[in-house]
Each structure stands twice: as C-alpha cells, then as structure tokens.
C-alpha cells in the first residue's frame, strides 16, 4: 500500500481534532484528518448539539406552561416527541454539512476509517478505503465514550447510555437516571419538562458534586419544585430488564422501577487499541495521555488534546487545546491555561461557572470572599418571569481581583462569558462596577454583585449588603 505523507495528521474529527486540522491548514501545512464515524465527534453528533436541540424544544413547553401568567391562553398542548427528535436530527445534519464544507474549504484531506499508530509518525487506516499516512507532527484527539459497566447491561432499548437515549423517538412515562452528574442532570431536566416522571439515583451526598455547594443546592431545590425526585447517597448495584420495564437494585436492598433507565456514570477514554504503545506514547493507568502545557506528549512531534489529555472534559477546552497543539506543531509557541474555563450545565435553571468557587479559593490560600446578587431584583428577570437564581463573584478580598464566578438562572450559559473574559484578563470587581451595563439586562447581575462587593449596591437595601459573605484567613 502506498504511503501518503502530510505535514500534520490529526486522529479524530471531534471538537478537539477538527479545529486543530483547520488551524494547521490556515498556517499553510498539508493536513490529514482521520475520522471513523461522523465528522464533528460526540459533541456535534451524540452530545452537546443534539441534546441542546431537544432542550430548546423543552424550553418552548416550559414557556407555554407560563403563558397564563402573561394572560395568554393556550389549550391542548401535546408534545410530539417524534417530531422534536426530527428537529434534533435536522440541526445535527445541517451543522455537520457546514463543518464538512469548512474542512473541504481548508483543503484538508479526510480519511474515513479507524486510524491506528504503526510507529511514532505513521498511522494505518482501516475501513472501506484503507490507507497508510505519515506525518512529522500528529495530533491525537480520539475523545471518550459512555462508560460500559457489566452490572448495567446496556440493551439500548430499556437500559440506555446517553447516545442511545438521544436516538429514541418516543417519550418514556417513567425513567430512572443513574448518576446525578452533568449528563444525568441535563437529561433529568429535559425529560421532566416533557412530562416524564424522573428519579435520579446518585451515589454521593449531592448531585453535580463538582460544582460549588450553593450551586448544587439551588439545582436540587429547582428540581424538587419541578417534580424531579433526587435520591442521594444511593449506590446502584445492578439494573435488570423486567417485562416491559427495568428494575434498579440499590445497596441496602431497596429497588426502583421504571419504563427505561439512563446510565450516566462517567465516560471512558478512547486510548486503547489505537497503537499508542507502537508510537511510544505514555498512557496513565486511568487511560489518560500525559501532556505538558503545549499539549506535547512524551514523544517528539506527537500531541494529544481533548478528553484524553486533561480532566476538563468539555468541547470548548478540547477546541482550545487543539488550536494550541496545532500552533505548536506548526512552529509557533502557544500554551494552555486553565484558570478561566467556563462550564455550563443546560438544566432548567441553567448553570454557568468559571474559575474558582469560594471553597476552592480558600483552599488555595486566598483571602477570598463572595458577593451574590439575586435575579429577583433584576427588572429583566421579573419582566421575563424568570426571577429564580443568582449570580455571584468570588474575589481576592485584598485586591478585588475576580477569581471565579457562578450563575444559576435564565441565560446563565450566555452570562458566564463576561466573567470568563474578566478572569482571563485579571480584572477586578472595580473594573466590572465601572463598566456600563445595558439596562434592563440580566448582565446587570454582575454589575450589582460587583457594586455589592464594594458595599455600594444600588438595587439592594443596605442591610443585605452587609450580608455579603466574607471569609478568609
Ligand atoms: P459525571 O462524572 O459528571 O457524573 C457521574 C455521576 O454518577 C457522579 O456524580 C457519580 O457519583 C455517579 N455514580 C457513579 N456510579 C454510581 C452508582 N453506581 N450509583 C449511583 N450513582 C453513581 O459523568 P457524566 O454525567 O456521565 O458526564 C461525563 C462527562 O461529560 C463529564 O466530565 C461532563 O463534564 C461532560 N459533559 C459536559 C456537559 C456540559 O458541559 N454541558 C454535558 C455533558 C457531558
């Protein structure tokens, strides 16, 4: 078989791999991109985008339920889930076609097949059109997939992972979700809004345990108001299909039954079976590839990005890492910094976080404090009938530098961007307080939280200002 030589090869066409390929092409290199499934990876085809298309439909249902409060009468609301699922498929198709066009416009050579290293600079591609490619620089971006656990035997009919759940065209009446992490909570919120009776079974004392305590508490409260049952400190030991439904057996002997079950207990990394040992790439026991801040592996010319290369399992981090890796592969010098990584959970209410929580800031030795402003006091939130939630800023008490921010509520996903920019640029609460924020907008929550931090809130009475929590050494 003839070997084709490229300047840069990228293994994996997800949100880590394709931006890397595009950047290398922009920098004038000949680029090969190897992808075994659909271009766009988990995010576009089986994760972020399809789930958000369904969630957007659920938001319409939510709004209709609120219509009466605006004096609007709506009768006979029914959800035709089959058609909502078709909307999701159309969005994915449209985005994928656009991405394929972008890749072609950048003159990137795409290899459809499963790529496996045969040496540090050579990849063998198996599939309908087998090929061997070589490149001095190779970026590994193979991602992750839902974790398979023998006690939870997926049949993809009744016992689902997030991929098979997204492919369903009917709505279950009753559903159990094992794992109250990001995926479990997003699906719980989505299905409950569409009318499914949802129970989350979570091993730890709280759901979304990686988030700040007050954020997790706010979501638990909102879930309870929406009828989502949250069982914490519950270890699911076994799931069995029984008749037309499923039974989950938990430690201590209790059982839970439902029509279907989603298992969302984490993901496993795609670093096995791709010949990394032949390339000499060091892989840790947990399946992760060790990289430095330039995304370089231990092998000269080989880079790794995305889920396989850091604890930040987020599409936008993968994309940023992909660009850093590509620039370094093309002779530039770029580095990754993780102090201002925004993270969004698309539940109802939405959650946006960036940087440090108060607990984390204190653990790191900062004399930190937090200043929180309730959405209830925002004109825009009241007008839109979305008064629940808050925005809070964590800052260094001595300098006012913003260390982190958390927001729970309407449009949190968009709001968090302002704080990511503030932290990236080492801004202080004073900078935010001096910035004119348009009125009436939800972004005023950041202005007000910053004013509150300085003891000068305009839209909260003085006694509340005194309650701005402060802690530190
Ligand atoms: P996760 O690790 O976030 O959550 C899994 C949860 O399952 C944990 O809370 C864990 O305690 C619980 N659990 C494990 N075993 C259990 C058992 N036997 N019984 C009951 N509970 C059990 O994993 P995930 O939700 O599957 O998400 C995977 C990754 O994908 C995460 O890193 C997440 O950040 C990422 N992701 C991000 C987004 C987003 O940014 N919006 C969306 C989806 C996924």
Short mmCIF file of C-alpha atoms and ligand atoms in Angstrom, two decimals, residues 152 178-184 186 201-204 234-236 264-267 313-314 344 346, ligand 1:
data_model
loop_
_atom_site.label_atom_id
_atom_site.label_comp_id
_atom_site.label_asym_id
_atom_site.label_seq_id
_atom_site.Cartn_x
_atom_site.Cartn_y
_atom_site.Cartn_z
CA UNK A 152 -25.62 -2.12 33.98
CA UNK A 178 -28.26 6.53 37.44
CA UNK A 179 -25.74 9.28 38.18
CA UNK A 180 -26.55 12.88 39.07
CA UNK A 181 -23.58 14.38 37.20
CA UNK A 182 -23.78 16.80 34.30
CA UNK A 183 -25.29 14.35 31.81
CA UNK A 184 -27.75 12.87 34.33
CA UNK A 186 -29.35 17.70 31.85
CA UNK A 201 -30.14 7.95 41.84
CA UNK A 202 -26.80 9.47 42.92
CA UNK A 203 -24.02 7.80 44.84
CA UNK A 204 -22.64 10.94 46.51
CA UNK A 234 -27.65 5.73 46.80
CA UNK A 235 -25.37 3.17 45.18
CA UNK A 236 -27.00 1.38 42.28
CA UNK A 264 -24.70 8.34 33.19
CA UNK A 265 -21.83 7.39 35.48
CA UNK A 266 -18.95 8.84 33.51
CA UNK A 267 -17.12 8.16 30.28
CA UNK A 313 -13.99 17.09 29.60
CA UNK A 314 -15.54 19.97 27.73
CA UNK A 344 -22.26 25.34 31.52
CA UNK A 346 -28.02 23.12 30.42
P1 LIG B 1 -20.00 12.64 35.82
O1 LIG B 1 -18.72 12.07 36.30
O2 LIG B 1 -20.16 14.12 35.70
O3 LIG B 1 -21.20 12.12 36.78
C1 LIG B 1 -21.42 10.76 37.07
C2 LIG B 1 -22.16 10.64 38.39
O4 LIG B 1 -22.52 9.27 38.58
C3 LIG B 1 -21.31 11.05 39.60
O5 LIG B 1 -21.99 12.04 40.33
C4 LIG B 1 -21.17 9.73 40.38
O6 LIG B 1 -21.11 9.93 41.77
C5 LIG B 1 -22.41 8.96 39.97
N1 LIG B 1 -22.33 7.48 40.11
C6 LIG B 1 -21.28 6.70 39.72
N2 LIG B 1 -21.57 5.40 39.98
C7 LIG B 1 -22.80 5.35 40.53
C8 LIG B 1 -23.66 4.29 41.01
N3 LIG B 1 -23.30 3.01 40.97
N4 LIG B 1 -24.88 4.62 41.53
C9 LIG B 1 -25.28 5.91 41.57
N5 LIG B 1 -24.51 6.95 41.13
C10 LIG B 1 -23.29 6.68 40.60
O7 LIG B 1 -20.27 11.91 34.43
P2 LIG B 1 -21.36 12.21 33.30
O8 LIG B 1 -22.53 12.93 33.83
O9 LIG B 1 -21.58 10.87 32.68
O10 LIG B 1 -20.61 13.19 32.29
C11 LIG B 1 -19.39 12.77 31.64
C12 LIG B 1 -18.52 13.95 31.24
O11 LIG B 1 -19.09 14.66 30.15
C13 LIG B 1 -18.33 14.94 32.37
O12 LIG B 1 -16.96 15.19 32.53
C14 LIG B 1 -19.04 16.16 31.92
O13 LIG B 1 -18.39 17.34 32.35
C15 LIG B 1 -19.05 16.04 30.40
N6 LIG B 1 -20.26 16.70 29.89
C16 LIG B 1 -20.35 18.05 29.94
C17 LIG B 1 -21.52 18.67 29.52
C18 LIG B 1 -21.61 20.16 29.59
O14 LIG B 1 -20.60 20.81 29.75
N7 LIG B 1 -22.80 20.75 29.50
C19 LIG B 1 -22.60 17.93 29.09
C20 LIG B 1 -22.46 16.55 29.06
C21 LIG B 1 -21.29 15.94 29.46
#
